[in-house]
GROMACS .gro file of C-alpha atoms in nm:
model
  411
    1UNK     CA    1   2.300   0.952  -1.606
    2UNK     CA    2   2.319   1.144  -1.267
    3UNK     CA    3   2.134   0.966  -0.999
    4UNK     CA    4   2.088   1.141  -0.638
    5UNK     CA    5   2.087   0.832  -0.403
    6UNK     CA    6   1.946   0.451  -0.488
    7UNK     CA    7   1.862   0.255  -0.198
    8UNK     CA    8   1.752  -0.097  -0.164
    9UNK     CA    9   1.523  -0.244   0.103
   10UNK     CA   10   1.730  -0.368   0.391
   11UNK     CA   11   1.696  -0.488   0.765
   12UNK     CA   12   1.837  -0.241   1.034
   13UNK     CA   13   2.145  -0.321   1.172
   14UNK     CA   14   2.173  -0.437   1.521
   15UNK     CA   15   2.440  -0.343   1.779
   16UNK     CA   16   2.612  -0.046   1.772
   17UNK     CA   17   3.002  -0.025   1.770
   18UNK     CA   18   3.166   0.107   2.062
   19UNK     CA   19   3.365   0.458   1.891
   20UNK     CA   20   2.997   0.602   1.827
   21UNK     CA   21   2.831   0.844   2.152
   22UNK     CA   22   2.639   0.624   2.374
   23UNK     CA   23   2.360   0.837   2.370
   24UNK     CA   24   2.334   0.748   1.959
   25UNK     CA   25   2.087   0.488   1.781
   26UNK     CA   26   2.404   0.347   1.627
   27UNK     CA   27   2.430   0.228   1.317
   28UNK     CA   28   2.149   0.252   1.087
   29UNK     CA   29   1.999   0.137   0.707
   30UNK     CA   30   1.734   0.256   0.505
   31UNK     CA   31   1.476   0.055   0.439
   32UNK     CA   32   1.216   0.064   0.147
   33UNK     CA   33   0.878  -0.092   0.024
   34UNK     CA   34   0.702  -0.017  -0.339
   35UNK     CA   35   0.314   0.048  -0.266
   36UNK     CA   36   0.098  -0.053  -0.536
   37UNK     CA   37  -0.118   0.180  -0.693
   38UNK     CA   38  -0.357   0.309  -0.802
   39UNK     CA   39  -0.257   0.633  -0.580
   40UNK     CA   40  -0.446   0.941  -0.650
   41UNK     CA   41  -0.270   1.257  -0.586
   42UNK     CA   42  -0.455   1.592  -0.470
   43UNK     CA   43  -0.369   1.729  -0.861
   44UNK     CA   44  -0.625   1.445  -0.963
   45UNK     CA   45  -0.346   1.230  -1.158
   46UNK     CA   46  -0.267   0.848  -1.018
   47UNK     CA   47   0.078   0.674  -0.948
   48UNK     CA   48   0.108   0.331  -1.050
   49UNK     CA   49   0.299   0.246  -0.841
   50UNK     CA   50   0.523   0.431  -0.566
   51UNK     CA   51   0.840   0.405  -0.331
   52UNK     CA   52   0.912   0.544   0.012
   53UNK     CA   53   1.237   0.454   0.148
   54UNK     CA   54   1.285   0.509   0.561
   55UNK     CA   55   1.483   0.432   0.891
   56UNK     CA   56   1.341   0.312   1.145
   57UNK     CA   57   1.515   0.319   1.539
   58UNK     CA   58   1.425   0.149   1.867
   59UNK     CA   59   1.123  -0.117   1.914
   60UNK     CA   60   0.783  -0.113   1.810
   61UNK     CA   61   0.620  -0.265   2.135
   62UNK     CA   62   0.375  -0.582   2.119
   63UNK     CA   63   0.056  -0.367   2.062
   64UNK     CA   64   0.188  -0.152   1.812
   65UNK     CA   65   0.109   0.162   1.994
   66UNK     CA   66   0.442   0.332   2.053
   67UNK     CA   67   0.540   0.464   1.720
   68UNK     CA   68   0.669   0.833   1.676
   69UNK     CA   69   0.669   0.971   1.302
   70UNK     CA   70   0.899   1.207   1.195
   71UNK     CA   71   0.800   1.433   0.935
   72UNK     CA   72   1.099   1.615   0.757
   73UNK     CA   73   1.096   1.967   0.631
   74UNK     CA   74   1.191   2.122   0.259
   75UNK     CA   75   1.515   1.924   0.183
   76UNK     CA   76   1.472   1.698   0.467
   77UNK     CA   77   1.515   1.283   0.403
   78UNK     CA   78   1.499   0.948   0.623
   79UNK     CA   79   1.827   0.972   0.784
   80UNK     CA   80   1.676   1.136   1.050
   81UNK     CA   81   1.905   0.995   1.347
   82UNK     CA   82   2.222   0.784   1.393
   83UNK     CA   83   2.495   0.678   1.109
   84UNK     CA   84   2.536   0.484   0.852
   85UNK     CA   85   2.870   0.348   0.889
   86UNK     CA   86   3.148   0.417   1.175
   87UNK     CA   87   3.335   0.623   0.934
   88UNK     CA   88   3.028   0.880   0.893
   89UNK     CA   89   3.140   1.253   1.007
   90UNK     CA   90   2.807   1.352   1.068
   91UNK     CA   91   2.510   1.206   1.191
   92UNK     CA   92   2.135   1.221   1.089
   93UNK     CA   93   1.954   1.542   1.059
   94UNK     CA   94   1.812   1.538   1.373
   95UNK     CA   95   2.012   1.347   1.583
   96UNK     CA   96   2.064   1.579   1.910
   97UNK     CA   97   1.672   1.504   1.949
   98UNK     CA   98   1.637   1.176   1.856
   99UNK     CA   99   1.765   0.877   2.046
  100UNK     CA  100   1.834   0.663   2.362
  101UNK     CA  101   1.777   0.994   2.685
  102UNK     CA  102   1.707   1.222   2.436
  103UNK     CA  103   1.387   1.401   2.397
  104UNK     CA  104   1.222   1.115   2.135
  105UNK     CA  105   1.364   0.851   2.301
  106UNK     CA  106   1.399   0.543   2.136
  107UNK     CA  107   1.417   0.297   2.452
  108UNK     CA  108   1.003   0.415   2.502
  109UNK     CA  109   0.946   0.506   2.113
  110UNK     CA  110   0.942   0.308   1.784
  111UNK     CA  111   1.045   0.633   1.535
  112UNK     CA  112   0.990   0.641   1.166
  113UNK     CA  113   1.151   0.908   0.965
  114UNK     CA  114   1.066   0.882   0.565
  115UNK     CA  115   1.193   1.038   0.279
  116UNK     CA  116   0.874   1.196   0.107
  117UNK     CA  117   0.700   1.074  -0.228
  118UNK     CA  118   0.896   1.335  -0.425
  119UNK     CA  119   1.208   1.331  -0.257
  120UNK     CA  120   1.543   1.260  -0.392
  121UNK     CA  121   1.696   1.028  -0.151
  122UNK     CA  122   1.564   0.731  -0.294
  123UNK     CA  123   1.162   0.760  -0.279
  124UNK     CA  124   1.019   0.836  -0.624
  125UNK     CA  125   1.047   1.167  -0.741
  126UNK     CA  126   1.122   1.377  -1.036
  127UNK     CA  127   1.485   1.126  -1.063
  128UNK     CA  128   1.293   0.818  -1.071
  129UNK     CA  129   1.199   0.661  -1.393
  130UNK     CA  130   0.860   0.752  -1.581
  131UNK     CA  131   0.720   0.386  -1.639
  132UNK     CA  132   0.546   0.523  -1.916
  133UNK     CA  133   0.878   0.687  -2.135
  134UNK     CA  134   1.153   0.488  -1.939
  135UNK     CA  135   1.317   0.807  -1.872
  136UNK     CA  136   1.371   1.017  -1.571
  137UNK     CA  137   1.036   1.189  -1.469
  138UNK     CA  138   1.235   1.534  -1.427
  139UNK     CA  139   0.964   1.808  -1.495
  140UNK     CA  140   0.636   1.583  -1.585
  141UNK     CA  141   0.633   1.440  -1.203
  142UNK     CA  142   0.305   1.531  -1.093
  143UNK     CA  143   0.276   1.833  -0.844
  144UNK     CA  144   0.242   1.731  -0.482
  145UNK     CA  145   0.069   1.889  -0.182
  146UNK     CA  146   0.108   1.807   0.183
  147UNK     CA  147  -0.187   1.566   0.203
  148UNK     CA  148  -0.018   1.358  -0.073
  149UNK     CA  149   0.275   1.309   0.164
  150UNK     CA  150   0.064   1.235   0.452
  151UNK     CA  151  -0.156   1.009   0.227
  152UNK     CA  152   0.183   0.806   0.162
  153UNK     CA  153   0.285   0.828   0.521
  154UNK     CA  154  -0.081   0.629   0.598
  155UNK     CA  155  -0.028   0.367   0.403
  156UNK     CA  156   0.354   0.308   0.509
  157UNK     CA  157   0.211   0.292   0.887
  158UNK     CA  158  -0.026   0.037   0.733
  159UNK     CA  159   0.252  -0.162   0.559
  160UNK     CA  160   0.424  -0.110   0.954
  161UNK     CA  161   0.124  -0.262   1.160
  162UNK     CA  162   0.110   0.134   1.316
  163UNK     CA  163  -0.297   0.180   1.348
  164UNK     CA  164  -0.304   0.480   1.543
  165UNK     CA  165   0.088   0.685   1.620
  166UNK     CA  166   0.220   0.773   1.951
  167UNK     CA  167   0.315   1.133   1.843
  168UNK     CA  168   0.309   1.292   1.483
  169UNK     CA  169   0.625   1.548   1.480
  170UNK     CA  170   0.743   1.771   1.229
  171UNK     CA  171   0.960   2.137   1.205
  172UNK     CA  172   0.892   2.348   0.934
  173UNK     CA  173   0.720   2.206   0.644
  174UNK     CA  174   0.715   1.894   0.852
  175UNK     CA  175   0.500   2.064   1.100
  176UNK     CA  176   0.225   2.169   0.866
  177UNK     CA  177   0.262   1.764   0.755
  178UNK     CA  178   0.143   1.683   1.137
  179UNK     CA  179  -0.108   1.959   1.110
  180UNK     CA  180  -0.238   1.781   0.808
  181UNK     CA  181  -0.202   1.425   0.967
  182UNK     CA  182  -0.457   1.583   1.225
  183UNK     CA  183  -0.702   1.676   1.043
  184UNK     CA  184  -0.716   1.369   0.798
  185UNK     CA  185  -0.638   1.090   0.987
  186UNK     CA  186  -0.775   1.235   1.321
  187UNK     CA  187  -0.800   0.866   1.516
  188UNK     CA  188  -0.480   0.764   1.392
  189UNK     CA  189  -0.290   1.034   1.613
  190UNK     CA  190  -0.281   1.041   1.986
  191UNK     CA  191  -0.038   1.382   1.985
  192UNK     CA  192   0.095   1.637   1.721
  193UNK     CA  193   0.415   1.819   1.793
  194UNK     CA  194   0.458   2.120   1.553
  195UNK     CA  195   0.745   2.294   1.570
  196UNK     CA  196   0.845   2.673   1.418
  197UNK     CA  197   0.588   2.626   1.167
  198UNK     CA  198   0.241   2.789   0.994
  199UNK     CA  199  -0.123   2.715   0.895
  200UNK     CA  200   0.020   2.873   0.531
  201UNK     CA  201   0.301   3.102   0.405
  202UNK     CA  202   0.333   3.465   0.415
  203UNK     CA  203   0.366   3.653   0.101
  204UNK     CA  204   0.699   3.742   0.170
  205UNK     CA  205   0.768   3.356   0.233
  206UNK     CA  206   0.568   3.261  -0.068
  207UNK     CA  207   0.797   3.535  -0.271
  208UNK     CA  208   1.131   3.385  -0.164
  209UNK     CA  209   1.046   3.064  -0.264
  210UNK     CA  210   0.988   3.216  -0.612
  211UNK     CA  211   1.337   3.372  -0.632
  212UNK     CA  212   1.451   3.053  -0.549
  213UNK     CA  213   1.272   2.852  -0.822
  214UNK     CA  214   1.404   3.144  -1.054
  215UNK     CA  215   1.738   3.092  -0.986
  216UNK     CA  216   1.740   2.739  -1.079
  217UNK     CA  217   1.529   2.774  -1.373
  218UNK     CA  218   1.729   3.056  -1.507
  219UNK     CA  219   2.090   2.834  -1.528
  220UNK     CA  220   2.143   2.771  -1.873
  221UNK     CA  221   2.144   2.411  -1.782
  222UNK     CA  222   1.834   2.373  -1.624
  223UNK     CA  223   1.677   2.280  -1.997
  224UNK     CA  224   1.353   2.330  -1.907
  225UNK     CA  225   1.386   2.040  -1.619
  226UNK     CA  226   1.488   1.782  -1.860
  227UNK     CA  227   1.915   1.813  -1.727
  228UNK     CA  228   1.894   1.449  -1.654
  229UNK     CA  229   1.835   1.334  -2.015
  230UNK     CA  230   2.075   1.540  -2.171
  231UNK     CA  231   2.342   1.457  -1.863
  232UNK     CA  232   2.384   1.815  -1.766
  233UNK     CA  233   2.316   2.018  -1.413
  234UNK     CA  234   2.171   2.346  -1.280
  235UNK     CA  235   2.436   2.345  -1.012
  236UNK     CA  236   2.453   2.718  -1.014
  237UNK     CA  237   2.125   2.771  -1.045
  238UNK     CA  238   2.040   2.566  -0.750
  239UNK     CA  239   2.336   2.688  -0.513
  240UNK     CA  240   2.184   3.040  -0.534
  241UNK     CA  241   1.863   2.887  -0.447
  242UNK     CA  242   1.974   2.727  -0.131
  243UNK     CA  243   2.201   3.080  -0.044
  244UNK     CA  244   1.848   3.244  -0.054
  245UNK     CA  245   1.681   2.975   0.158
  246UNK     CA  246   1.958   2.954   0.377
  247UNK     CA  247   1.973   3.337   0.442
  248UNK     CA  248   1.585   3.312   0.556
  249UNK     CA  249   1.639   3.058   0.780
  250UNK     CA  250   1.921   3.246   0.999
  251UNK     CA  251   1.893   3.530   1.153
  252UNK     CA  252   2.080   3.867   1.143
  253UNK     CA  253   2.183   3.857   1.534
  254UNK     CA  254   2.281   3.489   1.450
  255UNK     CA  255   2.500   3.584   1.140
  256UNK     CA  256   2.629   3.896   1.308
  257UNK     CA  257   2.770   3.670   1.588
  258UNK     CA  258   2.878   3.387   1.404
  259UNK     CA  259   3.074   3.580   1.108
  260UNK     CA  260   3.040   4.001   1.153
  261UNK     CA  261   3.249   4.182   0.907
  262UNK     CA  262   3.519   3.953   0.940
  263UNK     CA  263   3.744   3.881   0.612
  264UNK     CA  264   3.794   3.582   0.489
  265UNK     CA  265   4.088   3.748   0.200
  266UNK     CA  266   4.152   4.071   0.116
  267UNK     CA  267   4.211   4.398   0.270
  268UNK     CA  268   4.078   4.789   0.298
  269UNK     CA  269   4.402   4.912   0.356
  270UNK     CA  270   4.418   5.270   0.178
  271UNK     CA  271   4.679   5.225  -0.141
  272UNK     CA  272   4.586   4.829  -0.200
  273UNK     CA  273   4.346   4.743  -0.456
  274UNK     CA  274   4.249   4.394  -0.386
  275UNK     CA  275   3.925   4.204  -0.389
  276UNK     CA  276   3.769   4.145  -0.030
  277UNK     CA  277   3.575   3.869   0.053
  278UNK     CA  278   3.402   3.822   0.413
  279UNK     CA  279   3.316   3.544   0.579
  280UNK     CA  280   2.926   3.549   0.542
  281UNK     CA  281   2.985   3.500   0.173
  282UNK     CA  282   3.228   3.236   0.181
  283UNK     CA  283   3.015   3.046   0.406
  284UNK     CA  284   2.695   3.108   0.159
  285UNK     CA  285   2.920   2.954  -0.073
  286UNK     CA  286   3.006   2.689   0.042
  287UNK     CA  287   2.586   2.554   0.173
  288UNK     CA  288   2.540   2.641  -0.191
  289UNK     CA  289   2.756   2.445  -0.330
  290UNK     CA  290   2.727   2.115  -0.049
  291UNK     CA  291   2.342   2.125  -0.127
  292UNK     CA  292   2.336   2.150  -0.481
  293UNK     CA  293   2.576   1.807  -0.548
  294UNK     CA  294   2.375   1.619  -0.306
  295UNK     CA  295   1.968   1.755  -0.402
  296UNK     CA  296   1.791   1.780  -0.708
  297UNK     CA  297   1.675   2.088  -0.885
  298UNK     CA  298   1.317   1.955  -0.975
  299UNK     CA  299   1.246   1.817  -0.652
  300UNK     CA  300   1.376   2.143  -0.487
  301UNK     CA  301   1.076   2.330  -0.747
  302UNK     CA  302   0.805   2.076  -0.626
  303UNK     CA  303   0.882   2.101  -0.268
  304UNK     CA  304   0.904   2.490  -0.227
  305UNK     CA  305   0.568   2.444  -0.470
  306UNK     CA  306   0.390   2.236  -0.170
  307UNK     CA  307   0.526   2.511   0.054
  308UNK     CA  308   0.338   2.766  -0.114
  309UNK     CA  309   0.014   2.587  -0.178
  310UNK     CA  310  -0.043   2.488   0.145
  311UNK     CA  311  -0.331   2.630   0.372
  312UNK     CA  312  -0.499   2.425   0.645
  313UNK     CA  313  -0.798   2.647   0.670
  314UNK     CA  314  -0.851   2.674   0.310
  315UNK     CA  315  -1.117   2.397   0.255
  316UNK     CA  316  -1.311   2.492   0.587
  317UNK     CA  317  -1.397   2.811   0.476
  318UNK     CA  318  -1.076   2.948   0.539
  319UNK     CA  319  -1.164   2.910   0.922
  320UNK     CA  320  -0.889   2.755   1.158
  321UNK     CA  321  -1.102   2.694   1.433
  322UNK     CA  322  -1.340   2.525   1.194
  323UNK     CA  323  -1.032   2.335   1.084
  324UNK     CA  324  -0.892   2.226   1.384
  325UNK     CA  325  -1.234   2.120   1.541
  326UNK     CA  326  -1.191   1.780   1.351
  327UNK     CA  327  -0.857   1.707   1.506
  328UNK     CA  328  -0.886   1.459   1.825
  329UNK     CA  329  -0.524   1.491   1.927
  330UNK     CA  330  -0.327   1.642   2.211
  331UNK     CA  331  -0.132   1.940   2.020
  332UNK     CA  332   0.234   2.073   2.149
  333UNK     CA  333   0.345   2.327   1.957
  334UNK     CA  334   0.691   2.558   1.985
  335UNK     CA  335   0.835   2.863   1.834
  336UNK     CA  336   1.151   3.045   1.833
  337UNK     CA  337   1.217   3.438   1.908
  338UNK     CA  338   1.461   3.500   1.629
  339UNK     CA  339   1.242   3.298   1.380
  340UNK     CA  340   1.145   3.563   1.155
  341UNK     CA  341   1.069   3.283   0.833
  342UNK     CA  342   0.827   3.178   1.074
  343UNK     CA  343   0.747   3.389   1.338
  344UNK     CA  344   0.613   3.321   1.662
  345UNK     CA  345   0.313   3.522   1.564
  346UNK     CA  346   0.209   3.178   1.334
  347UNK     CA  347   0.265   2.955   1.635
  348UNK     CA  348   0.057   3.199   1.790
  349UNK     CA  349  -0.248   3.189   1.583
  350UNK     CA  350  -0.212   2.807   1.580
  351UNK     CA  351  -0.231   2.793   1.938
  352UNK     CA  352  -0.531   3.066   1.963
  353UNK     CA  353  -0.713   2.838   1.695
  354UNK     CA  354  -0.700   2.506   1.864
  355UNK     CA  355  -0.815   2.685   2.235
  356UNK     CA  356  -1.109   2.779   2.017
  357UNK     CA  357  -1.180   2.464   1.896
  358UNK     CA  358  -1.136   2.318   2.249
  359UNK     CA  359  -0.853   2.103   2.135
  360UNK     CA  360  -0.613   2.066   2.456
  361UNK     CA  361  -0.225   2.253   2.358
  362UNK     CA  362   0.072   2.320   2.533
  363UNK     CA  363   0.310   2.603   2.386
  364UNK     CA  364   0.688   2.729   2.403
  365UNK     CA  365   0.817   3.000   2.260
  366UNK     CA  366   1.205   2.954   2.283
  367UNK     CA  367   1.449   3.226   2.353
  368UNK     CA  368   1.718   3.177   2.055
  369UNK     CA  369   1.937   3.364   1.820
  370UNK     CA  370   1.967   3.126   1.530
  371UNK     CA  371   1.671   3.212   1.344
  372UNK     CA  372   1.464   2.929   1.174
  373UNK     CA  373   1.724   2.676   1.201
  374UNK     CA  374   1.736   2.673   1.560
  375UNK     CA  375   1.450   2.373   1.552
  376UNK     CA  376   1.754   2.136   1.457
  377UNK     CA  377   2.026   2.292   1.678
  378UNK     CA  378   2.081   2.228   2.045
  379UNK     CA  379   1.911   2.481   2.287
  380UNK     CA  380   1.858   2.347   2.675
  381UNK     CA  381   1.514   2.508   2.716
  382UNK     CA  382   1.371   2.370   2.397
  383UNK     CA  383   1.537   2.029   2.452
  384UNK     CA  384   1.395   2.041   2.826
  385UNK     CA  385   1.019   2.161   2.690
  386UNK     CA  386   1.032   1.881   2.423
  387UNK     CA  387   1.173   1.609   2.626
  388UNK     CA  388   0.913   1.641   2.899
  389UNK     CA  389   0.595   1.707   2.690
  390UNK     CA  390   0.738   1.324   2.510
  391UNK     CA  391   0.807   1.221   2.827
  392UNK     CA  392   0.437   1.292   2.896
  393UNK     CA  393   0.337   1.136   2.602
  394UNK     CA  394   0.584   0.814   2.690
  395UNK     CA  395   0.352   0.785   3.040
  396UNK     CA  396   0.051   0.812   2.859
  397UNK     CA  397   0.126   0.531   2.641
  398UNK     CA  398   0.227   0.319   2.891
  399UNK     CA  399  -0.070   0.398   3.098
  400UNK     CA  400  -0.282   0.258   2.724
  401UNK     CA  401  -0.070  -0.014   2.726
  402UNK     CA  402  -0.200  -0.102   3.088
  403UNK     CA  403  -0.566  -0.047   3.003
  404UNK     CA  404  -0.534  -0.255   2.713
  405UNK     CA  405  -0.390  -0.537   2.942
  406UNK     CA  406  -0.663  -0.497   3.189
  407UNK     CA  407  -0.934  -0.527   2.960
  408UNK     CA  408  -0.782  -0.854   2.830
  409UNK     CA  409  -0.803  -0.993   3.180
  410UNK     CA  410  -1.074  -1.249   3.225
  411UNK     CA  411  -1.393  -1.162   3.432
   0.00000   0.00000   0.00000
């Protein structure tokens, strides 16, 4: 039976071999804890019991106070930063952002990056085991919203000793997860950094995600979610769905640079008949066919689900000032020009929302041609922005660290 990743609780390694960058958080292991239940999900039904596997990097100082969660986006996991062994090719997801000098730095911050309850890296999800039929959950795991991941992430800082976080960060999906963290756990937040991100999808958005879902569900192997009992795979299905996704989160400018109308095979000359291929869909190809022998089809359904249900405003009578005026948080949020999936326009409204509620924000929007992605690829203003609004943060928390010293001092 196909199994996306299994993980067992583990220690973090310490040191960090010498052929790795210096500027890395080295060699890293996930770790994972089993909360017990009863944990009631936003759909009304209850987990037993649940798993969250993460990676932690740097040191989580004597008062607890300087921890930095990283919330991932759609098919995000915990390896957020360094590698897992020397041979590794690539390094966590975020890695150019996260580490010793870099803008969450891990000699001032204690960073937690999870896999979310639904996930298939290891946390349980639709390729977990149903306690209740001994087989894989696949299509009966219950549907998830954002404030069931940020639920989870609360009682994983409890299980860490983290009353109250440092910073809150998230891109994407991960954004709206810090958005969420704000407004339900206000005193357990000092700052929330949302980056290329939106109080709730466009229909457009909400309509790609659809296509998506239809791609996979259409493979004659999807059997109506249940692949993993009967040991067969959507892998079609699901690399069309990520060539769709993947296409929204580029841009045209960004595509036109990187590939053009160059061939990959083939030829127009006049007298040849011969199949042409370009780049472009070579390269759509191949992100289809990495992602879909490394993710699951079901969670990919229930994630792009969350996507589409969520809507900060919704429950404050669809009123984002209303929503944001139970936040108690510093707020830094960014955008990017080329961003279309996620326009500035959303960071926008974010920003105009939280002025009204008199909830103190700083915003960037960032010059780029890479579209959506560019909130994981390396871009000097955005790295500069972001590294001094944490830097910020970093003096803030040192400046709580003194208070908290002073008032321990004897009268």
């Amino acid at each position: 039976m196909r199994k996306i990743l299994t993980t067992e609780a583990q220690p973090p390694q310490k040191g960090k071999p010498t052929g790795l960058p210096a500027n890395s958080v080295g060699i890293v292991e996930p770790q994972s804890h089993t909360f017990p239940g009863p944990f009631k999900l936003a759909c009304g039904r209850v987990l037993d019991e649940y798993t969250l596997v993460y990676e932690t990097y740097g040191t989580l100082n004597a008062d607890k106070s300087n921890g930095v969660l990283i919330c991932h986006a759609l098919s995000g996991h915990h390896h957020a930063a360094g590698y897992h062994s020397e041979n590794d090719k690539r390094p966590g997801w975020w890695d150019h952002y996260i580490g010793p000098g870099k803008p969450i730095d891990t000699d001032k911050f204690f960073v937690v990056a999870l896999n979310n309850l639904g996930g298939c890296h290891g946390s349980t999800g639709p390729t977990s085991i149903n306690p209740e039929t001994g087989k894989p959950w696949g299509p009966d795991f219950p549907p998830l919203r954002a404030r069931d991941w940020v639920h989870s992430q609360a009682q994983l800082a409890d299980h860490l000793g983290i009353q109250q976080w440092a910073a809150v960060v998230g891109g994407s999906l991960g954004g709206m997860q810090a958005m969420r963290w704000a407004l339900e756990y206000p005193e357990r937040l000092r700052h929330c950094v949302v980056i290329a991100s939106a109080m709730k999808l466009s229909a457009q958005n909400i309509a790609f995600n659809e296509t998506a879902r239809q791609a996979i569900t259409s493979d004659p192997d999807f059997r109506d979610g249940r692949y993993l009992e009967q040991e067969t795979l959507p892998r079609h299905g699901l690399a069309v769905a990520r060539m769709i996704g993947h296409i929204t989160y580029l841009s045209d400018d960004g595509l036109g640079k990187k590939f053009g109308r160059e061939l990959r095979s083939g030829t127009f000359e006049q007298g040849v008949e011969e199949l042409v291929e370009f780049q472009v869909q070579s390269y759509l190809r191949y992100q289809g066919d990495t992602f879909s022998s490394s993710f699951d089809p079901n969670t990919y359904i229930l994630m792009t689900r969350a996507l589409d249900y969520f809507d900060l405003a919704r429950e404050y009578e669809d009123d984002p000032v209303k929503a944001f005026s139970n936040a108690r948080c510093k707020f830094f949020l960014v955008s990017f020009t080329s961003d279309w999936r996620f326009a500035p326009e959303r960071s926008r409204e974010i920003a105009d929302a939280l002025m009204h509620a008199n909830i103190p924000v700083s915003y960037a929007e960032v010059e780029s041609p890479m579209g959506h992605d560019a909130f994981l690829l390396p871009n000097a203003r955005y790295e500069n922005l972001f590294a001094a609004y944490m830097n910020n943060v970093a003096r803030e928390e040192n400046g709580v660290q003194s208070a908290g010293k002073k008032s321990e001092v004897p009268a």
